[in-house]
PDB file of C-alpha atoms in Angstrom:
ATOM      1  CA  UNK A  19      60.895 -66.630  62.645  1.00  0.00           C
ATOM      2  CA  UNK A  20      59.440 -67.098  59.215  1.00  0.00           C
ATOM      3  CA  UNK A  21      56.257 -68.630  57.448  1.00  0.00           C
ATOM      4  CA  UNK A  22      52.561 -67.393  57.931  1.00  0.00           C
ATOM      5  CA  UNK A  23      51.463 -65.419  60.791  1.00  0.00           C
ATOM      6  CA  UNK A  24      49.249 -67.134  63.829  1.00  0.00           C
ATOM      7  CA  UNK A  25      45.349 -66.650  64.368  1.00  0.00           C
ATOM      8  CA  UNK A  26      46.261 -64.255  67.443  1.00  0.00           C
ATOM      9  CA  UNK A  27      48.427 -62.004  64.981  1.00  0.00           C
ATOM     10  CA  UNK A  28      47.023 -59.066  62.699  1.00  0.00           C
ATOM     11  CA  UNK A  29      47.570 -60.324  58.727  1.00  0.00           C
ATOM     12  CA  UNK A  30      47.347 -58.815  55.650  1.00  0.00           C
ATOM     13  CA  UNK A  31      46.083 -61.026  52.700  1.00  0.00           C
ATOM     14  CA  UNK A  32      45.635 -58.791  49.590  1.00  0.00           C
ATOM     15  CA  UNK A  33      43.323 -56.512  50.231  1.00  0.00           C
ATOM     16  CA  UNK A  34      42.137 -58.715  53.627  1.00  0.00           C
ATOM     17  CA  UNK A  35      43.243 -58.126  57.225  1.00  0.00           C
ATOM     18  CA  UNK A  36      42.651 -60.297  59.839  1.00  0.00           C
ATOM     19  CA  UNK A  37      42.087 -58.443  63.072  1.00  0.00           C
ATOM     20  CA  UNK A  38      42.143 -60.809  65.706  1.00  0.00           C
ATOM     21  CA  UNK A  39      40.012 -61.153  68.670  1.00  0.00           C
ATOM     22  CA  UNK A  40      41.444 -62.085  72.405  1.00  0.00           C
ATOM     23  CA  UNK A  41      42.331 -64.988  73.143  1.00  0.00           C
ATOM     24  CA  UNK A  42      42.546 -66.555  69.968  1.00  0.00           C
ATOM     25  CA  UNK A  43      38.768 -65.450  68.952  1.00  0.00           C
ATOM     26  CA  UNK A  44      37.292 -68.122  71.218  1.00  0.00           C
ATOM     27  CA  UNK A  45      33.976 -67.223  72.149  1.00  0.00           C
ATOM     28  CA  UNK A  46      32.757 -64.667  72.960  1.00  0.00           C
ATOM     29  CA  UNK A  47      35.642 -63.087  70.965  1.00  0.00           C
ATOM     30  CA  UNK A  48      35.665 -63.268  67.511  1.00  0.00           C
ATOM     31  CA  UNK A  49      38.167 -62.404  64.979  1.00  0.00           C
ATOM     32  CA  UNK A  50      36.550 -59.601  62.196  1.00  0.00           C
ATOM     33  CA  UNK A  51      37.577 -59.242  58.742  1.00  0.00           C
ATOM     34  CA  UNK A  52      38.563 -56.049  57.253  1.00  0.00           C
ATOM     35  CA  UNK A  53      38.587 -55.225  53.461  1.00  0.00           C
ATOM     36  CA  UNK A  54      40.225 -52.388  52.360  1.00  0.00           C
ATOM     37  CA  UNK A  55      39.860 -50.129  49.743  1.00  0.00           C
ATOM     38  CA  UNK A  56      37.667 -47.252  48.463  1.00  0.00           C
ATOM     39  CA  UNK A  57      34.652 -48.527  50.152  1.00  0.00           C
ATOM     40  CA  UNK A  58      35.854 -50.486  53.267  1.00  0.00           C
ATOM     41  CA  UNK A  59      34.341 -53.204  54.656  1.00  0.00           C
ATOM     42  CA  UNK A  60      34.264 -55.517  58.132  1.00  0.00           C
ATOM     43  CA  UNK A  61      33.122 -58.679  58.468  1.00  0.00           C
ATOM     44  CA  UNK A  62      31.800 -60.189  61.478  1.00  0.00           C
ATOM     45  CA  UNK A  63      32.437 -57.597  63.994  1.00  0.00           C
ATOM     46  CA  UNK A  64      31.650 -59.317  67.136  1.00  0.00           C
ATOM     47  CA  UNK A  65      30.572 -57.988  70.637  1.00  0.00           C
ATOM     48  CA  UNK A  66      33.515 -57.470  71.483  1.00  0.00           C
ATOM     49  CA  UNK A  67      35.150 -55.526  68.440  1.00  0.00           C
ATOM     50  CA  UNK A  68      36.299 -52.219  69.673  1.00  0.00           C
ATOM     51  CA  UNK A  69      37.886 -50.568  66.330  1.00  0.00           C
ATOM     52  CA  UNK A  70      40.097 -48.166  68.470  1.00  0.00           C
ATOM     53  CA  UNK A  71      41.640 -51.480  69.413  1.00  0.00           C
ATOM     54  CA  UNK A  72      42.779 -51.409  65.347  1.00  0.00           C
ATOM     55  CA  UNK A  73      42.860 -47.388  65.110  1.00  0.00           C
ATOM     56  CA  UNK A  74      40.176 -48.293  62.608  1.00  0.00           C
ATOM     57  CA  UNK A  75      38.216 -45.347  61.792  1.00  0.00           C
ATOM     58  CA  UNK A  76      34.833 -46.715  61.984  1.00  0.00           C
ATOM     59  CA  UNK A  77      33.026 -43.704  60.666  1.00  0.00           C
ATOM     60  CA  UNK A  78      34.810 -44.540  57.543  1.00  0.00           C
ATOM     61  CA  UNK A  79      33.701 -48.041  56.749  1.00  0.00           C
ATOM     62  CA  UNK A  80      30.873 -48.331  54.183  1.00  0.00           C
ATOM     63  CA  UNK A  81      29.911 -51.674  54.351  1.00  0.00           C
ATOM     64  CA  UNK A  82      28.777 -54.413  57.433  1.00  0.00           C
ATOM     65  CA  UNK A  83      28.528 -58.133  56.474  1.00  0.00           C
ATOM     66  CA  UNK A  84      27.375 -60.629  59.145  1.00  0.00           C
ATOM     67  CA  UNK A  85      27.387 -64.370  57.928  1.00  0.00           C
ATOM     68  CA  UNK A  86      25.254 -65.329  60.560  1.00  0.00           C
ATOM     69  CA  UNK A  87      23.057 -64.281  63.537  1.00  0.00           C
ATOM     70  CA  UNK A  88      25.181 -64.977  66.519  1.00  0.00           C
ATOM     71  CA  UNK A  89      26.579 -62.365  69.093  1.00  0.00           C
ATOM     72  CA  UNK A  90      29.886 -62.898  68.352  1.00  0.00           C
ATOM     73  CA  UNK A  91      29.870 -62.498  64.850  1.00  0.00           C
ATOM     74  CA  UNK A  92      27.492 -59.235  64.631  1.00  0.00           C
ATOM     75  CA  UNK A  93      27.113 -58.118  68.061  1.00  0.00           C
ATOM     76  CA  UNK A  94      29.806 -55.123  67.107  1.00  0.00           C
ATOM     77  CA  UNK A  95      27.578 -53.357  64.056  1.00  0.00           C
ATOM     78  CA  UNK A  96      26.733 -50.824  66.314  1.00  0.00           C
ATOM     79  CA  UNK A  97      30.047 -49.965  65.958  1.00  0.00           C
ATOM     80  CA  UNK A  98      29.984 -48.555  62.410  1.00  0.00           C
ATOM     81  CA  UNK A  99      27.240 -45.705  62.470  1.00  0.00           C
ATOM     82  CA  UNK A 100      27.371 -44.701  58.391  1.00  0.00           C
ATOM     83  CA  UNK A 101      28.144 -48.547  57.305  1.00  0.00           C
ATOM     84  CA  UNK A 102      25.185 -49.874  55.734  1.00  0.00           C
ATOM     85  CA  UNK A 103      25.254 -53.936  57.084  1.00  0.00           C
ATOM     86  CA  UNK A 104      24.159 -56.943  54.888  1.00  0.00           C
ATOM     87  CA  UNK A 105      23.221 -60.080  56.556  1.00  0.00           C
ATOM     88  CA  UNK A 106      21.317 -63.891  55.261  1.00  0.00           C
ATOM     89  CA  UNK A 107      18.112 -63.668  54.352  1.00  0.00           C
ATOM     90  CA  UNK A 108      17.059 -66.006  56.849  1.00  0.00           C
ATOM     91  CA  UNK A 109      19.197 -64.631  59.911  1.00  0.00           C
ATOM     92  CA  UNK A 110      18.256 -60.579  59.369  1.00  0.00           C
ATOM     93  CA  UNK A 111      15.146 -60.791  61.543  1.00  0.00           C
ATOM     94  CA  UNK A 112      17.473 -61.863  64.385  1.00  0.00           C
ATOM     95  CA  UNK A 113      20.021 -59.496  64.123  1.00  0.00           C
ATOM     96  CA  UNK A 114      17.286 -56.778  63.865  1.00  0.00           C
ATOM     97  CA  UNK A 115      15.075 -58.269  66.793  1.00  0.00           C
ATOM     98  CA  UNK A 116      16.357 -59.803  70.270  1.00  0.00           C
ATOM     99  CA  UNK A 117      12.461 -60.789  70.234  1.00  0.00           C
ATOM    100  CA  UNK A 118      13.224 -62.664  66.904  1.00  0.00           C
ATOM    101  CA  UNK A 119      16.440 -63.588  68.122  1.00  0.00           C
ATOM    102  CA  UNK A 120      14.934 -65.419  71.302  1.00  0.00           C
ATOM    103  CA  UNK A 121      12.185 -66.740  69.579  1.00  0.00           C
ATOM    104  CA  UNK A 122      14.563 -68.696  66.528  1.00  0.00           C
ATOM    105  CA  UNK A 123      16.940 -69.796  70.134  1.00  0.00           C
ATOM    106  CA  UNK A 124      13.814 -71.590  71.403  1.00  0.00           C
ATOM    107  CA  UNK A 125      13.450 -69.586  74.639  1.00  0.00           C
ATOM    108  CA  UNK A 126      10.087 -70.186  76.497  1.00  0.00           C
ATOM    109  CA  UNK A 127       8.558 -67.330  78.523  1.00  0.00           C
ATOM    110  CA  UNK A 128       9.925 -69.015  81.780  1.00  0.00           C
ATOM    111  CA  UNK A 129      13.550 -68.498  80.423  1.00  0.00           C
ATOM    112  CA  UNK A 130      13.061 -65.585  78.609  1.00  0.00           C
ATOM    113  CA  UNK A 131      13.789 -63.115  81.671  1.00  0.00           C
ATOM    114  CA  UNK A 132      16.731 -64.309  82.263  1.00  0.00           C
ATOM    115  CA  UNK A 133      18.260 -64.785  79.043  1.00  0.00           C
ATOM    116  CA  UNK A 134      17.331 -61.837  77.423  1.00  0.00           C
ATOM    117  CA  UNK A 135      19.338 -59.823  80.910  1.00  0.00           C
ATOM    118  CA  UNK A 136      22.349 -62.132  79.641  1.00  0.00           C
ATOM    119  CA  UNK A 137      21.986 -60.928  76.258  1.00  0.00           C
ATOM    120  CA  UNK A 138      21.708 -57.330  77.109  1.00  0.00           C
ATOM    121  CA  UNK A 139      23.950 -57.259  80.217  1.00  0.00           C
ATOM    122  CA  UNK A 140      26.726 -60.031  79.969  1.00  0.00           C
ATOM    123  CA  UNK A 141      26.777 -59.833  76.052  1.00  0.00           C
ATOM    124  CA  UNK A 142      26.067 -56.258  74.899  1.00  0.00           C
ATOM    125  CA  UNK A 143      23.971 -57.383  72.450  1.00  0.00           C
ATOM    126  CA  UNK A 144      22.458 -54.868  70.616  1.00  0.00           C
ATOM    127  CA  UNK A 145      19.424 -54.833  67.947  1.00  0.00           C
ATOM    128  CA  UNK A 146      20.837 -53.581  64.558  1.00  0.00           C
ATOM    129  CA  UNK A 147      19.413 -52.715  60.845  1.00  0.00           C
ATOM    130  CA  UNK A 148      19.862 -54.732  58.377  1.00  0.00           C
ATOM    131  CA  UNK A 149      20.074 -52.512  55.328  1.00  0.00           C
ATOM    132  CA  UNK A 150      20.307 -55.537  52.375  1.00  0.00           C
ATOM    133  CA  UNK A 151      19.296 -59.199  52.785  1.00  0.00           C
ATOM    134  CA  UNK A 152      21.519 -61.878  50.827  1.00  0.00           C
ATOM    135  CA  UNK A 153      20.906 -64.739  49.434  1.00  0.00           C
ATOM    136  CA  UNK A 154      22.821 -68.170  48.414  1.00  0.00           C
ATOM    137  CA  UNK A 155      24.836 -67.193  45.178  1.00  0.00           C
ATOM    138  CA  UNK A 156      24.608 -63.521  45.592  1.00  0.00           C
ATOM    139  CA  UNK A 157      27.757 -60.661  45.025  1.00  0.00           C
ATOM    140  CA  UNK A 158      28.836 -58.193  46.711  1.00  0.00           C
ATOM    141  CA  UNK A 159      31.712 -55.824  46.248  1.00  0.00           C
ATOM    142  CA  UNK A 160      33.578 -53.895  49.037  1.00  0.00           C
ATOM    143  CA  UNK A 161      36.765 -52.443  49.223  1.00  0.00           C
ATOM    144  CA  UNK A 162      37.678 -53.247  45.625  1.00  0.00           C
ATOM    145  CA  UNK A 163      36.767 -57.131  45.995  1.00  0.00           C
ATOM    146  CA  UNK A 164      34.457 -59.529  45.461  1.00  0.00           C
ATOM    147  CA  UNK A 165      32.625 -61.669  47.903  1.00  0.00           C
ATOM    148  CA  UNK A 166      29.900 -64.153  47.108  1.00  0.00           C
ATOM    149  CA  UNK A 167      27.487 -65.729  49.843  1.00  0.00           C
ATOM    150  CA  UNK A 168      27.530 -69.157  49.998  1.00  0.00           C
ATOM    151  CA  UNK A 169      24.639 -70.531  52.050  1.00  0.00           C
ATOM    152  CA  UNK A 170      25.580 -73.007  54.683  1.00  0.00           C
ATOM    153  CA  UNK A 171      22.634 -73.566  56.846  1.00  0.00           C
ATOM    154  CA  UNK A 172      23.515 -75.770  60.234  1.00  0.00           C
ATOM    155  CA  UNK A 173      25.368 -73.671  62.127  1.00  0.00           C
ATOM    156  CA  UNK A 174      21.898 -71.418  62.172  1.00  0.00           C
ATOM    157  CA  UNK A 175      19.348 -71.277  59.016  1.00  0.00           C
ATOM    158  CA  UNK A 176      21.097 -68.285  57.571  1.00  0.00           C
ATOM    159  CA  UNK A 177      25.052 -69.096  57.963  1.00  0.00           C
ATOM    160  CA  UNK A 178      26.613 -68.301  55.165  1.00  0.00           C
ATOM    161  CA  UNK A 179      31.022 -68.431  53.775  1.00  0.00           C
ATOM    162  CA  UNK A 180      31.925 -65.437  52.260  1.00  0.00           C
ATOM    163  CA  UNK A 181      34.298 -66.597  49.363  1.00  0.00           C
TER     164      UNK A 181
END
Protein backbone atom coordinates (compact mmCIF):
# COMPACT_ATOMS: atom_id res chain seq x y z
CA UNK A 1 0.00 0.00 0.00
CA UNK A 2 1.15 3.45 -0.93
CA UNK A 3 1.48 7.07 0.62
CA UNK A 4 3.75 8.04 3.68
CA UNK A 5 5.01 5.62 6.09
CA UNK A 6 3.37 5.34 9.87
CA UNK A 7 5.03 6.72 13.20
CA UNK A 8 5.88 2.92 14.13
CA UNK A 9 7.84 2.57 10.69
CA UNK A 10 11.63 3.60 10.07
CA UNK A 11 11.53 6.78 7.33
CA UNK A 12 13.88 8.43 5.45
CA UNK A 13 13.28 12.24 4.85
CA UNK A 14 16.37 13.70 3.05
CA UNK A 15 19.01 13.37 5.01
CA UNK A 16 16.46 12.52 8.26
CA UNK A 17 15.48 9.07 9.55
CA UNK A 18 12.98 8.48 11.85
CA UNK A 19 13.83 5.57 14.09
CA UNK A 20 10.92 4.71 15.92
CA UNK A 21 10.48 3.81 19.44
CA UNK A 22 8.01 0.79 20.73
CA UNK A 23 4.90 1.13 20.79
CA UNK A 24 4.41 4.05 18.83
CA UNK A 25 7.05 6.21 21.04
CA UNK A 26 4.53 6.55 23.86
CA UNK A 27 6.22 7.16 26.93
CA UNK A 28 8.67 6.02 28.12
CA UNK A 29 9.64 5.27 24.47
CA UNK A 30 10.52 7.85 22.34
CA UNK A 31 11.16 8.01 18.74
CA UNK A 32 15.06 9.57 17.99
CA UNK A 33 16.06 11.39 15.03
CA UNK A 34 18.98 10.50 13.01
CA UNK A 35 20.86 12.86 10.56
CA UNK A 36 23.11 11.52 8.31
CA UNK A 37 26.03 12.57 6.75
CA UNK A 38 29.75 13.30 7.37
CA UNK A 39 29.19 14.21 10.90
CA UNK A 40 26.08 12.23 12.09
CA UNK A 41 23.80 13.24 14.40
CA UNK A 42 20.72 11.82 16.85
CA UNK A 43 18.24 13.61 18.28
CA UNK A 44 16.46 12.80 21.32
CA UNK A 45 17.76 9.45 22.10
CA UNK A 46 15.56 8.36 24.83
CA UNK A 47 16.06 5.77 27.70
CA UNK A 48 15.20 3.41 25.87
CA UNK A 49 17.26 3.89 22.51
CA UNK A 50 19.39 0.88 22.03
CA UNK A 51 21.29 1.74 18.56
CA UNK A 52 21.97 -2.05 17.90
CA UNK A 53 18.20 -2.00 17.63
CA UNK A 54 19.10 0.33 14.22
CA UNK A 55 22.69 -1.38 13.60
CA UNK A 56 23.62 2.23 14.24
CA UNK A 57 27.17 2.47 14.96
CA UNK A 58 27.11 4.69 17.86
CA UNK A 59 30.82 5.19 18.15
CA UNK A 60 30.39 6.93 14.92
CA UNK A 61 27.94 9.68 15.66
CA UNK A 62 29.48 13.12 16.31
CA UNK A 63 26.83 15.03 17.52
CA UNK A 64 23.88 14.63 20.59
CA UNK A 65 20.98 17.16 20.57
CA UNK A 66 18.37 16.96 23.38
CA UNK A 67 15.44 19.55 23.01
CA UNK A 68 14.56 19.17 26.40
CA UNK A 69 15.36 17.66 29.84
CA UNK A 70 13.08 14.72 30.09
CA UNK A 71 14.09 10.94 30.32
CA UNK A 72 12.66 10.03 27.33
CA UNK A 73 14.09 12.40 25.14
CA UNK A 74 17.89 12.28 26.53
CA UNK A 75 17.96 9.47 28.82
CA UNK A 76 19.93 7.41 25.82
CA UNK A 77 23.22 9.95 25.49
CA UNK A 78 25.07 7.58 27.28
CA UNK A 79 24.75 5.75 24.39
CA UNK A 80 27.10 7.71 22.10
CA UNK A 81 30.58 7.76 23.98
CA UNK A 82 32.66 10.20 21.26
CA UNK A 83 29.32 12.36 20.39
CA UNK A 84 29.69 15.62 21.87
CA UNK A 85 25.67 16.47 23.07
CA UNK A 86 24.08 20.00 22.88
CA UNK A 87 21.14 20.71 24.97
CA UNK A 88 18.85 24.38 26.05
CA UNK A 89 20.47 26.58 27.97
CA UNK A 90 18.03 26.38 30.58
CA UNK A 91 17.54 22.43 30.65
CA UNK A 92 21.62 21.44 30.63
CA UNK A 93 21.88 21.56 34.42
CA UNK A 94 19.24 18.79 34.47
CA UNK A 95 20.49 16.59 32.07
CA UNK A 96 23.95 16.93 33.76
CA UNK A 97 22.53 16.62 37.45
CA UNK A 98 19.66 14.15 38.75
CA UNK A 99 20.20 16.62 41.87
CA UNK A 100 19.28 19.51 39.42
CA UNK A 101 16.94 17.40 37.76
CA UNK A 102 14.90 16.70 41.08
CA UNK A 103 15.24 19.97 42.30
CA UNK A 104 13.60 21.86 38.77
CA UNK A 105 10.67 18.53 39.25
CA UNK A 106 9.82 20.04 42.66
CA UNK A 107 10.74 16.95 44.73
CA UNK A 108 10.85 17.60 48.56
CA UNK A 109 13.30 15.60 50.71
CA UNK A 110 10.33 13.31 51.83
CA UNK A 111 9.90 12.20 48.11
CA UNK A 112 13.20 12.43 47.07
CA UNK A 113 14.18 8.71 48.13
CA UNK A 114 11.89 7.32 46.32
CA UNK A 115 11.91 9.09 43.19
CA UNK A 116 15.33 9.39 42.61
CA UNK A 117 15.33 4.90 42.99
CA UNK A 118 12.60 5.34 40.09
CA UNK A 119 14.82 7.43 38.17
CA UNK A 120 17.84 5.31 38.53
CA UNK A 121 16.15 1.87 38.69
CA UNK A 122 12.78 1.90 36.66
CA UNK A 123 14.14 4.62 34.19
CA UNK A 124 17.90 4.19 33.66
CA UNK A 125 18.40 7.55 33.90
CA UNK A 126 21.72 8.51 33.69
CA UNK A 127 23.65 11.98 34.41
CA UNK A 128 25.29 13.14 31.09
CA UNK A 129 27.69 16.17 29.82
CA UNK A 130 26.50 18.66 28.16
CA UNK A 131 29.32 19.74 25.88
CA UNK A 132 27.46 23.16 24.19
CA UNK A 133 24.47 25.06 25.62
CA UNK A 134 21.91 26.57 22.95
CA UNK A 135 20.03 29.21 22.87
CA UNK A 136 16.62 30.54 21.10
CA UNK A 137 17.75 31.41 17.44
CA UNK A 138 20.95 29.54 17.49
CA UNK A 139 22.51 27.03 14.38
CA UNK A 140 23.79 24.12 14.32
CA UNK A 141 24.99 21.89 11.55
CA UNK A 142 25.17 18.03 11.61
CA UNK A 143 25.26 15.59 9.08
CA UNK A 144 25.32 18.11 6.24
CA UNK A 145 22.10 20.09 7.58
CA UNK A 146 20.98 22.76 9.30
CA UNK A 147 19.00 22.91 12.46
CA UNK A 148 18.03 26.02 14.36
CA UNK A 149 16.67 25.99 18.09
CA UNK A 150 13.58 27.43 18.51
CA UNK A 151 12.78 28.05 22.17
CA UNK A 152 9.45 26.80 23.32
CA UNK A 153 9.36 26.99 27.01
CA UNK A 154 6.06 25.09 28.64
CA UNK A 155 6.68 21.81 28.14
CA UNK A 156 9.89 22.52 30.64
CA UNK A 157 11.89 26.05 30.67
CA UNK A 158 14.35 24.83 28.11
CA UNK A 159 12.10 22.89 25.35
CA UNK A 160 13.09 23.76 22.32
CA UNK A 161 11.82 22.57 18.04
CA UNK A 162 14.60 21.83 16.09
CA UNK A 163 13.61 23.25 12.57
Amino acid sequence: MGGAPGLCERARFGRVEVLPGPHGGRYPWSHTLLVGGSTPAVIDPGMTFDPARFDLDAAGIALVVNSHCHEDHEGGNHHFPNAQVVAPLEDAPCIRSLDAYAKAMGFDAERDAYWRKAMIEVYGFRESPVHRETRDGEVLEAGGARMRFVHLPGHTPGHSGIW
